[in-house]
Amino acid sequence: MVTNAANDAASMKAYKPRYIEEKLFINGEFVPSISGRKFDVYNPTTEELAASVYEANADDVDLAVQAAQNAFPAWSALSAADRIGYLDRLADAIEANADELAYLEAITMGKPYIDDFSIKLSVRNLRYFSGKALDVVGDSSLNTRDFVNITLRQPYGVCGGITPWNVPLLMLINKLGPALATGNTLVLKSSEKSPLSSLVVGRLAQEIGLPKGVLNILSGYGRPCGEAIAKHMSIRKLSFTGSVAAGRAIKKAAAESNLKKVTLELGGKSPLIIFGDADLAKAVPAATASILLNSGQSCVASSRIYVHESVSTEFMELMKKAMAELLPAGDPLLPGSRRGPQVDKAQFDRVVSFLDYARDNQLEIPVGGGRQGTTGYFVEATMIANAPENSRVMKEEIFGPVVCVNTFADEAEALQRANDTEFGLYASVFTKDISRALRVAKVLEAGSVGINCSSPTMAVDMPFGGWKQSGDGRELSKYCNDYWTELKSVYIAL
Ligand code: NAD
């Protein structure tokens, strides 16, 4: 893992992986793209080139799908114990190479190297998914006279996965794990902004002897590579994590091709409600961490806070201090940096456009509001207060360290405003009144609700996914296999 040695500033800055993989991982081998085209990935801290990576297009997708098709019969025929063996060895290999993975995520998406949380979580989740191979089971029924009826859960065959850039390894594992555990083979496209850690997983799969073609990892853009996966006639299921706009395009492509099953994990604009009796000593750090972790580039970030007017002055003062102190920004390769830059110039410009909007509309900005430093895509931790409910900053996912804080007078008003969004990924409430907490949790329109805690609080055995336009389907938990298997009813006449 990110070791004690790595916690020493010198060794972190000095760390260099032996080699940065730039090829595509198809059929167990690293190969250049058929077109020979490459694209550049920049370090968002230094704005310097980090790597030039081969770009997959529809021809490479075809090749990967063919490899996955060839691998499927043998892989799906393995016993669960054998598949568990491979996945556990892969988890061990990821754990043993955590420094390299953390380094590559630091230089591509700016994730603090010391924050090896997402790498640890990836390992933990993979071990959980590995065990799910034993849970691919059906039901039986004696309810029809002279029959025994049973259901079978069976893999789809070749599945697709498309991941975002914000937590690259974890998002890959959340697809790879249940896909392979249930006997599918996979063609996965990583994000063009942070493809390097995904390619390491390909190398580790090779090292542990995963059969060729079971896992294929492509680097490339949404178009043409992602689109080719979404349209592919031989892919029967596609799991996507990313923006609502891309999710919509993917469902359309699936509908217009082979109506493949599509699960979507999309964006959020998560509300956090703080009642007058809340323990502010807990609520303030939770609210601050929720919006600043990963530089606000978190689908579950609590980006809208509703605080009861009786405690709003005290809350604002505490929150201002916490926003300034809790997660200091800096070079992700240095210890002490808890918050990196935005992933790239496009994302930086997008976040800054919301800050410009706030200024142009004379919104209150009690904390931050601008660029941090002159090199690297850093944005100041920012708070916008009392923005109109229908303003851009309240309605759209900013995906940066920018939180909106508004006040409310009563519970009904707080709930109405919290739910007045097309998103529904995560919601939180802080109160000491347990009846109110549960009443509010029941009414909040979100796939996950935190009571006296905030996002990213979640657990691998709890389902994760979005209501409304935040998604379709669930990841993690005992339900995860349901989304990676077809269900068959078998009627046995006695
Ligand atoms: P994005 O939608 O721009 O890209 C995600 C992936 O989709 C990338 O690999 C991209 O290349 C690909 N893609 C883009 N257009 C495509 C198309 N037309 N067809 C096929 N593939 C296409 O999202 P992003 O900027 O990488 O990630 C940020 C978004 O992801 C945010 O909205 C965030 O909330 C969301 N997200 C959601 C979750 C979740 O679990 N719900 C987790 C992380 C991120």
Coordinates of C-alpha atoms and ligand atoms in Angstrom, one line a residue:
M1 CA 0.0 0.0 0.0
V2 CA 1.1 3.6 0.1
T3 CA 3.8 2.9 2.5
N4 CA 5.5 4.7 5.4
A5 CA 8.5 5.2 3.1
A6 CA 6.2 6.8 0.6
N7 CA 4.9 9.2 3.2
D8 CA 8.3 10.8 3.2
A9 CA 8.2 13.8 0.8
A10 CA 11.4 13.0 -0.9
S11 CA 10.5 9.5 -1.8
M12 CA 7.1 10.5 -3.1
K13 CA 8.4 13.1 -5.4
A14 CA 11.2 10.8 -6.5
Y15 CA 8.9 7.8 -7.1
K16 CA 8.9 6.7 -10.7
P17 CA 7.2 3.6 -12.0
R18 CA 9.5 1.3 -13.9
Y19 CA 7.4 1.9 -17.0
I20 CA 4.2 3.6 -18.0
E21 CA 2.0 1.3 -20.2
E22 CA 0.5 3.1 -23.2
K23 CA -0.9 0.2 -25.3
L24 CA -4.3 -1.4 -25.3
F25 CA -4.9 -4.6 -23.3
I26 CA -6.6 -7.0 -25.7
N27 CA -6.7 -10.8 -25.5
G28 CA -4.1 -10.9 -22.6
E29 CA -1.5 -8.8 -24.6
F30 CA -0.6 -5.2 -24.8
V31 CA -1.0 -4.0 -28.4
P32 CA -1.0 -0.7 -30.2
S33 CA -4.3 0.5 -31.6
I34 CA -5.0 -0.6 -35.1
S35 CA -5.0 2.9 -36.4
G36 CA -1.7 3.7 -34.6
R37 CA -3.3 6.8 -33.2
K38 CA -2.4 8.1 -29.7
F39 CA -3.7 10.8 -27.4
D40 CA -1.9 12.9 -24.8
V41 CA -2.7 12.9 -21.1
Y42 CA -1.5 15.9 -19.0
N43 CA -0.6 16.2 -15.4
P44 CA -3.1 18.6 -14.0
T45 CA -0.7 19.8 -11.3
T46 CA 2.2 20.7 -13.6
E47 CA 0.3 21.0 -16.9
E48 CA 3.0 18.9 -18.4
L49 CA 2.7 15.8 -20.5
A50 CA 2.2 12.7 -18.4
A51 CA 1.8 10.1 -21.1
S52 CA 0.8 9.4 -24.7
V53 CA -1.6 6.6 -24.9
Y54 CA -2.9 4.5 -27.8
E55 CA -6.4 5.4 -28.7
A56 CA -8.9 2.6 -29.4
N57 CA -11.6 3.0 -32.1
A58 CA -14.4 0.7 -33.3
D59 CA -11.9 -1.7 -35.0
D60 CA -10.1 -2.2 -31.6
V61 CA -13.5 -2.7 -29.9
D62 CA -14.3 -5.4 -32.5
L63 CA -11.0 -7.1 -31.7
A64 CA -11.5 -7.0 -28.0
V65 CA -15.1 -8.3 -28.3
Q66 CA -13.9 -11.2 -30.4
A67 CA -11.3 -12.0 -27.7
A68 CA -13.9 -11.8 -25.0
Q69 CA -16.3 -14.0 -27.0
N70 CA -13.6 -16.6 -27.5
A71 CA -12.7 -16.6 -23.7
F72 CA -16.3 -16.8 -22.5
P73 CA -17.1 -20.6 -22.8
A74 CA -14.1 -21.7 -20.7
W75 CA -14.4 -18.8 -18.2
S76 CA -18.1 -19.3 -17.6
A77 CA -17.6 -23.1 -17.2
L78 CA -15.1 -22.7 -14.4
S79 CA -16.2 -23.4 -10.9
A80 CA -16.9 -20.4 -8.7
A81 CA -13.9 -21.5 -6.6
D82 CA -11.6 -21.2 -9.6
R83 CA -13.0 -17.7 -10.5
I84 CA -12.6 -16.7 -6.9
G85 CA -9.0 -17.8 -7.0
Y86 CA -8.2 -15.5 -10.0
L87 CA -10.0 -12.5 -8.5
D88 CA -8.4 -12.9 -5.1
R89 CA -4.9 -13.1 -6.8
L90 CA -5.8 -10.0 -8.7
A91 CA -6.8 -8.2 -5.5
D92 CA -3.5 -9.3 -3.9
A93 CA -1.6 -8.0 -6.9
I94 CA -3.4 -4.6 -6.8
E95 CA -2.6 -4.3 -3.1
A96 CA 1.1 -5.1 -3.8
N97 CA 1.2 -2.5 -6.5
A98 CA -0.7 0.3 -4.7
D99 CA 2.1 2.8 -4.9
E100 CA 2.3 2.6 -8.6
L101 CA -1.5 2.9 -9.0
A102 CA -1.7 5.8 -6.5
Y103 CA 1.2 7.6 -8.3
L104 CA -0.5 7.2 -11.8
E105 CA -3.8 8.5 -10.4
A106 CA -1.9 11.5 -8.9
I107 CA -0.2 12.4 -12.2
T108 CA -3.3 12.0 -14.3
M109 CA -6.3 13.1 -12.3
G110 CA -4.6 14.8 -9.4
K111 CA -5.7 12.5 -6.6
P112 CA -3.4 13.0 -3.6
Y113 CA -0.9 10.2 -3.5
I114 CA -1.2 9.9 0.3
D115 CA -4.9 9.4 0.0
D116 CA -4.7 5.7 -0.9
F117 CA -8.3 5.3 0.4
S118 CA -9.7 4.6 -3.1
I119 CA -7.0 2.0 -3.8
K120 CA -7.6 0.2 -0.5
L121 CA -11.3 0.4 -1.2
S122 CA -10.8 -1.1 -4.6
V123 CA -8.9 -4.1 -3.1
R124 CA -11.6 -4.5 -0.4
N125 CA -14.4 -4.3 -3.0
L126 CA -12.7 -6.8 -5.3
R127 CA -12.4 -9.4 -2.5
Y128 CA -16.1 -8.9 -1.8
F129 CA -17.1 -9.3 -5.4
S130 CA -14.9 -12.3 -5.7
G131 CA -16.9 -14.0 -2.9
K132 CA -20.1 -13.2 -4.8
A133 CA -19.1 -15.9 -7.4
L134 CA -20.6 -18.3 -4.8
D135 CA -23.9 -16.4 -4.8
V136 CA -24.9 -17.0 -8.4
V137 CA -27.8 -19.1 -7.5
G138 CA -31.5 -19.4 -8.4
D139 CA -34.8 -20.4 -6.7
S140 CA -37.0 -23.4 -6.8
S141 CA -40.8 -23.8 -6.7
L142 CA -43.1 -26.7 -6.0
N143 CA -46.2 -24.5 -6.6
T144 CA -47.2 -26.2 -9.9
R145 CA -48.7 -29.6 -9.5
D146 CA -46.6 -32.4 -10.9
F147 CA -43.7 -30.0 -11.5
V148 CA -40.5 -28.9 -9.9
N149 CA -39.6 -25.5 -11.3
I150 CA -36.3 -23.8 -10.9
T151 CA -34.6 -20.5 -11.9
L152 CA -31.1 -20.3 -13.2
R153 CA -28.9 -17.2 -13.1
Q154 CA -26.5 -17.2 -16.0
P155 CA -23.9 -14.7 -17.3
Y156 CA -24.7 -12.6 -20.3
G157 CA -21.5 -13.5 -22.2
V158 CA -19.5 -10.5 -23.4
C159 CA -20.2 -7.4 -21.3
G160 CA -19.1 -3.8 -21.7
G161 CA -17.9 -1.3 -19.1
I162 CA -17.3 2.4 -19.4
T163 CA -15.7 4.3 -16.5
P164 CA -15.2 8.0 -15.6
W165 CA -12.0 9.7 -14.6
N166 CA -12.7 10.7 -11.1
V167 CA -12.0 7.5 -9.2
P168 CA -10.5 5.4 -12.0
L169 CA -9.4 2.2 -10.3
L170 CA -12.4 1.9 -8.0
M171 CA -14.9 2.4 -10.8
L172 CA -13.1 -0.2 -12.9
I173 CA -13.2 -2.7 -10.0
N174 CA -16.9 -2.1 -9.4
K175 CA -17.5 -3.4 -12.9
L176 CA -14.7 -5.9 -13.3
G177 CA -15.5 -7.6 -10.0
P178 CA -19.1 -8.7 -10.4
A179 CA -18.8 -9.1 -14.2
L180 CA -16.0 -11.7 -13.9
A181 CA -17.3 -13.3 -10.7
T182 CA -20.6 -14.1 -12.4
G183 CA -18.8 -15.7 -15.3
N184 CA -19.0 -12.9 -17.9
T185 CA -16.0 -11.7 -19.9
L186 CA -15.5 -7.9 -20.2
V187 CA -14.4 -5.2 -22.6
L188 CA -13.9 -2.1 -20.5
K189 CA -13.1 1.5 -21.7
S190 CA -11.4 3.8 -19.2
S191 CA -11.7 7.6 -19.3
E192 CA -9.5 9.4 -21.7
K193 CA -8.5 11.7 -18.9
S194 CA -7.0 9.1 -16.5
P195 CA -6.3 5.8 -18.4
L196 CA -3.0 4.8 -16.8
S197 CA -4.1 3.0 -13.6
S198 CA -6.6 0.9 -15.6
L199 CA -3.8 -0.4 -17.8
V200 CA -1.8 -1.5 -14.7
V201 CA -4.8 -3.8 -13.9
G202 CA -4.3 -5.3 -17.4
R203 CA -0.7 -6.0 -16.6
L204 CA -1.5 -7.5 -13.2
A205 CA -4.2 -9.7 -14.8
Q206 CA -1.4 -10.9 -17.1
E207 CA 0.9 -11.5 -14.2
I208 CA -1.6 -13.6 -12.2
G209 CA -2.4 -15.6 -15.3
L210 CA -6.0 -14.6 -15.9
P211 CA -7.0 -16.5 -19.0
K212 CA -6.6 -14.4 -22.2
G213 CA -9.6 -12.4 -23.4
V214 CA -11.5 -12.6 -20.1
L215 CA -10.6 -8.9 -19.4
N216 CA -9.8 -6.4 -22.1
I217 CA -9.0 -2.8 -21.3
L218 CA -9.2 0.0 -23.9
S219 CA -8.1 3.6 -23.7
G220 CA -10.1 6.0 -25.8
Y221 CA -12.7 8.7 -26.1
G222 CA -16.4 8.5 -25.7
R223 CA -16.6 8.8 -29.4
P224 CA -15.6 6.6 -31.2
C225 CA -14.6 4.0 -28.7
G226 CA -17.3 4.3 -26.0
E227 CA -20.0 4.6 -28.7
A228 CA -18.7 1.5 -30.5
I229 CA -19.1 -0.4 -27.2
A230 CA -22.6 1.0 -26.6
K231 CA -23.6 0.0 -30.2
H232 CA -21.9 -3.4 -30.4
M233 CA -24.2 -6.2 -31.4
S234 CA -22.3 -8.8 -29.5
I235 CA -22.2 -7.0 -26.2
R236 CA -25.4 -8.0 -24.3
K237 CA -24.9 -5.8 -21.1
L238 CA -23.2 -2.5 -20.6
S239 CA -22.4 -0.9 -17.2
F240 CA -21.7 2.8 -17.4
T241 CA -20.5 5.4 -14.9
G242 CA -20.3 9.0 -15.9
S243 CA -22.4 12.0 -16.8
V244 CA -26.1 12.2 -17.4
A245 CA -25.5 13.4 -21.0
A246 CA -23.2 10.4 -21.9
G247 CA -25.6 8.0 -20.0
R248 CA -28.4 9.3 -22.2
A249 CA -26.3 8.8 -25.4
I250 CA -25.4 5.3 -24.3
K251 CA -29.0 4.3 -23.7
K252 CA -30.0 5.6 -27.1
A253 CA -27.1 3.7 -28.8
A254 CA -28.2 0.6 -27.0
A255 CA -31.8 1.1 -28.0
E256 CA -30.8 1.6 -31.6
S257 CA -28.5 -1.4 -31.7
N258 CA -29.3 -4.7 -29.9
L259 CA -31.3 -3.3 -26.9
K260 CA -28.4 -4.4 -24.6
K261 CA -29.2 -4.2 -20.9
V262 CA -27.7 -0.9 -19.6
T263 CA -27.0 0.1 -16.0
L264 CA -26.1 3.7 -15.3
E265 CA -24.4 5.4 -12.4
L266 CA -24.6 9.1 -13.2
G267 CA -24.3 12.5 -11.6
G268 CA -25.7 14.2 -8.5
K269 CA -26.5 17.4 -6.8
S270 CA -26.8 16.0 -3.3
P271 CA -28.6 17.9 -0.6
L272 CA -27.5 18.0 3.1
I273 CA -30.1 19.2 5.6
I274 CA -28.9 20.6 9.0
F275 CA -31.7 21.0 11.5
G276 CA -31.5 23.4 14.5
D277 CA -30.7 20.6 17.0
A278 CA -27.8 19.1 14.9
D279 CA -24.5 18.5 16.4
L280 CA -22.5 21.1 14.4
A281 CA -19.2 19.7 15.6
K282 CA -20.0 16.6 13.5
A283 CA -22.0 18.2 10.8
V284 CA -19.5 20.9 9.7
P285 CA -16.5 18.5 9.1
A286 CA -18.8 16.0 7.4
A287 CA -20.2 18.7 5.1
T288 CA -16.8 20.1 4.4
A289 CA -15.2 16.8 3.6
S290 CA -18.1 15.8 1.4
I291 CA -17.6 18.7 -0.9
L292 CA -13.8 18.9 -0.8
L293 CA -12.7 15.3 -1.0
N294 CA -11.4 14.5 -4.5
S295 CA -11.5 18.2 -5.1
G296 CA -15.3 18.1 -5.3
Q297 CA -15.1 15.6 -8.2
S298 CA -17.4 13.2 -6.5
C299 CA -20.8 12.1 -7.8
V300 CA -22.1 12.0 -4.3
A301 CA -20.6 15.3 -3.1
S302 CA -23.0 17.2 -0.8
S303 CA -23.1 20.3 -3.0
R304 CA -26.4 21.9 -1.6
I305 CA -26.6 22.5 2.1
Y306 CA -29.8 23.6 3.7
V307 CA -29.3 24.8 7.2
H308 CA -32.0 25.8 9.7
E309 CA -32.1 29.6 10.1
S310 CA -31.8 29.2 13.9
V311 CA -28.2 27.9 13.6
S312 CA -27.2 29.4 10.2
T313 CA -24.9 32.1 11.5
E314 CA -23.0 29.7 13.8
F315 CA -22.9 27.1 11.0
M316 CA -21.6 29.6 8.4
E317 CA -18.7 30.7 10.7
L318 CA -17.7 27.2 11.5
M319 CA -18.0 26.1 7.9
K320 CA -15.9 29.0 6.6
K321 CA -13.1 28.0 8.9
A322 CA -13.4 24.3 8.0
M323 CA -13.4 25.1 4.3
A324 CA -10.2 27.0 4.7
E325 CA -8.4 24.5 6.9
L326 CA -9.7 20.9 6.6
L327 CA -8.3 19.7 3.3
P328 CA -5.4 21.8 2.2
A329 CA -4.7 21.9 -1.5
G330 CA -1.3 21.1 -3.0
D331 CA 0.8 19.0 -5.2
P332 CA -0.8 15.5 -4.9
L333 CA 2.6 13.9 -4.7
L334 CA 3.5 15.9 -1.5
P335 CA 2.5 14.8 2.0
G336 CA 0.1 17.2 3.6
S337 CA -1.8 17.7 0.3
R338 CA -5.3 16.5 0.9
R339 CA -6.8 18.1 -2.2
G340 CA -5.4 18.1 -5.7
P341 CA -6.3 20.2 -8.8
Q342 CA -9.3 19.7 -11.0
V343 CA -8.6 16.9 -13.5
D344 CA -7.8 19.0 -16.5
K345 CA -8.2 22.4 -18.2
A346 CA -11.7 21.6 -19.5
Q347 CA -13.0 20.6 -16.0
F348 CA -11.1 23.6 -14.5
D349 CA -12.8 26.0 -17.0
R350 CA -16.2 24.5 -16.3
V351 CA -15.8 25.0 -12.5
V352 CA -14.5 28.6 -13.1
S353 CA -17.5 29.3 -15.3
F354 CA -19.8 28.6 -12.3
L355 CA -17.8 31.0 -10.2
D356 CA -18.0 33.6 -12.9
Y357 CA -21.7 33.0 -13.0
A358 CA -22.0 33.6 -9.3
R359 CA -20.1 36.8 -9.5
D360 CA -21.9 38.1 -12.6
N361 CA -25.2 37.5 -10.7
Q362 CA -24.0 39.2 -7.6
L363 CA -24.4 36.0 -5.5
E364 CA -22.7 36.0 -2.0
I365 CA -19.4 34.2 -2.0
P366 CA -18.2 34.1 1.6
V367 CA -15.3 31.7 0.9
G368 CA -13.0 31.3 -2.1
G369 CA -14.4 32.0 -5.5
G370 CA -11.3 31.8 -7.8
R371 CA -8.3 30.0 -9.1
Q372 CA -5.7 28.9 -6.5
G373 CA -2.1 29.6 -7.6
T374 CA -0.9 30.1 -11.1
T375 CA 0.2 26.7 -12.2
G376 CA -2.0 23.6 -12.2
Y377 CA -5.8 23.5 -12.3
F378 CA -6.5 24.3 -8.7
V379 CA -9.7 26.0 -7.6
E380 CA -10.2 27.6 -4.2
A381 CA -12.5 25.9 -1.8
T382 CA -15.6 28.0 -2.4
M383 CA -18.9 28.6 -0.7
I384 CA -21.8 30.4 -2.3
A385 CA -24.6 31.6 0.0
N386 CA -28.3 32.1 -0.5
A387 CA -28.3 31.5 -4.3
P388 CA -31.8 31.3 -5.8
E389 CA -33.1 27.8 -6.0
N390 CA -33.5 28.0 -9.8
S391 CA -29.9 29.3 -10.4
R392 CA -27.3 27.3 -12.3
V393 CA -25.2 26.8 -9.3
M394 CA -28.1 25.2 -7.4
K395 CA -29.4 23.1 -10.3
E396 CA -26.3 21.8 -12.2
E397 CA -23.6 19.5 -11.1
I398 CA -20.4 21.7 -10.7
F399 CA -18.0 18.8 -9.9
G400 CA -15.6 21.0 -8.1
P401 CA -14.9 22.2 -4.5
V402 CA -17.9 24.5 -4.6
V403 CA -20.8 24.3 -2.1
C404 CA -24.0 26.2 -2.0
V405 CA -25.5 27.0 1.4
N406 CA -29.1 28.2 1.9
T407 CA -31.3 28.5 4.9
F408 CA -34.7 27.1 5.7
A409 CA -37.5 27.7 8.2
D410 CA -39.3 24.4 8.6
E411 CA -39.0 20.7 7.7
A412 CA -41.5 20.7 4.9
E413 CA -39.7 23.6 3.2
A414 CA -36.3 21.8 3.5
L415 CA -37.6 18.6 2.0
Q416 CA -39.4 20.3 -0.8
R417 CA -36.2 22.2 -1.8
A418 CA -33.9 19.2 -1.2
N419 CA -36.1 17.1 -3.6
D420 CA -36.5 19.8 -6.2
T421 CA -33.8 18.3 -8.5
E422 CA -33.6 15.9 -11.3
F423 CA -30.8 14.1 -9.5
G424 CA -31.2 11.5 -6.7
L425 CA -27.9 9.9 -5.8
Y426 CA -27.3 10.8 -2.1
A427 CA -28.9 13.0 0.6
S428 CA -28.0 13.6 4.2
V429 CA -29.6 14.9 7.3
F430 CA -28.2 16.0 10.6
T431 CA -30.5 16.1 13.7
K432 CA -30.7 14.6 17.2
D433 CA -34.4 13.8 16.8
I434 CA -34.5 10.2 15.6
S435 CA -38.1 10.4 14.5
R436 CA -37.4 13.4 12.4
A437 CA -34.3 11.7 11.0
L438 CA -36.2 8.7 9.8
R439 CA -39.2 10.7 8.6
V440 CA -36.9 12.8 6.5
A441 CA -34.9 9.8 5.3
K442 CA -38.1 8.3 4.1
V443 CA -39.1 11.3 2.1
L444 CA -35.7 12.2 0.5
E445 CA -35.6 11.1 -3.1
A446 CA -32.2 9.5 -3.3
G447 CA -30.6 6.1 -3.6
S448 CA -28.6 6.6 -0.4
V449 CA -29.3 8.7 2.7
G450 CA -26.9 9.6 5.4
I451 CA -28.3 10.3 8.9
N452 CA -25.8 12.2 11.0
C453 CA -23.2 11.4 8.4
S454 CA -22.7 12.6 4.8
S455 CA -21.3 11.3 1.6
P456 CA -19.1 9.5 0.7
T457 CA -20.2 7.3 3.6
M458 CA -21.1 3.9 2.0
A459 CA -20.5 0.2 2.5
V460 CA -19.7 -2.6 0.0
D461 CA -22.7 -4.7 1.3
M462 CA -25.1 -1.8 0.8
P463 CA -26.6 -1.2 -2.7
F464 CA -25.4 2.0 -4.4
G465 CA -27.2 3.8 -7.2
G466 CA -29.4 6.7 -8.2
W467 CA -33.0 7.6 -8.2
K468 CA -34.4 9.9 -11.0
Q469 CA -31.7 11.0 -13.5
S470 CA -28.9 9.8 -11.3
G471 CA -29.0 6.3 -12.6
D472 CA -30.5 3.0 -13.4
G473 CA -29.6 -0.2 -11.5
R474 CA -27.4 -0.8 -8.5
E475 CA -23.8 -1.6 -7.8
L476 CA -22.3 -3.3 -4.7
S477 CA -24.2 -5.4 -2.2
K478 CA -26.1 -8.7 -2.6
Y479 CA -28.0 -7.2 -5.5
C480 CA -24.9 -6.7 -7.7
N481 CA -25.1 -10.1 -9.3
D482 CA -28.6 -9.4 -10.5
Y483 CA -27.3 -6.8 -12.9
W484 CA -24.7 -9.1 -14.4
T485 CA -26.8 -12.2 -15.0
E486 CA -29.8 -13.2 -17.0
L487 CA -32.6 -15.1 -15.3
K488 CA -34.1 -18.2 -16.8
S489 CA -37.2 -20.2 -15.6
V490 CA -36.9 -24.0 -16.1
Y491 CA -40.1 -26.1 -15.8
I492 CA -39.5 -29.8 -15.0
A493 CA -42.5 -32.1 -15.5
L494 CA -42.4 -35.0 -13.1
Ligands
NAD1 P1 -18.4 11.5 -18.9 O1 -19.8 11.1 -19.1 O2 -17.9 12.7 -19.6 O3 -17.4 10.3 -19.3 C1 -17.6 9.1 -18.6 C2 -17.1 8.0 -19.6 O4 -18.0 7.9 -20.7 C3 -15.7 8.3 -20.2 O5 -15.0 7.1 -20.3 C4 -16.1 8.8 -21.6 O6 -15.1 8.6 -22.5 C5 -17.3 8.0 -21.9 N1 -18.2 8.7 -22.9 C6 -18.5 10.0 -23.0 N2 -19.4 10.1 -24.0 C7 -19.7 8.9 -24.5 C8 -20.6 8.4 -25.5 N3 -21.4 9.2 -26.2 N4 -20.7 7.0 -25.6 C9 -20.0 6.2 -24.9 N5 -19.1 6.6 -23.9 C10 -19.0 7.9 -23.7 O7 -18.2 11.7 -17.3 P2 -16.8 12.1 -16.6 O8 -16.6 13.5 -16.8 O9 -15.8 11.1 -16.9 O10 -17.2 11.8 -15.1 C11 -17.9 12.7 -14.3 C12 -19.4 12.3 -14.2 O11 -19.5 11.0 -13.8 C13 -20.1 13.2 -13.2 O12 -21.4 13.5 -13.7 C14 -20.2 12.3 -12.0 O13 -21.2 12.6 -11.2 C15 -20.4 10.9 -12.7 N6 -20.0 9.8 -11.8 C16 -21.0 9.1 -11.3 C17 -20.7 8.0 -10.4 C18 -21.7 7.1 -9.8 O14 -21.4 6.1 -9.3 N7 -23.0 7.5 -9.8 C19 -19.3 7.8 -10.0 C20 -18.4 8.6 -10.5 C21 -18.7 9.6 -11.4

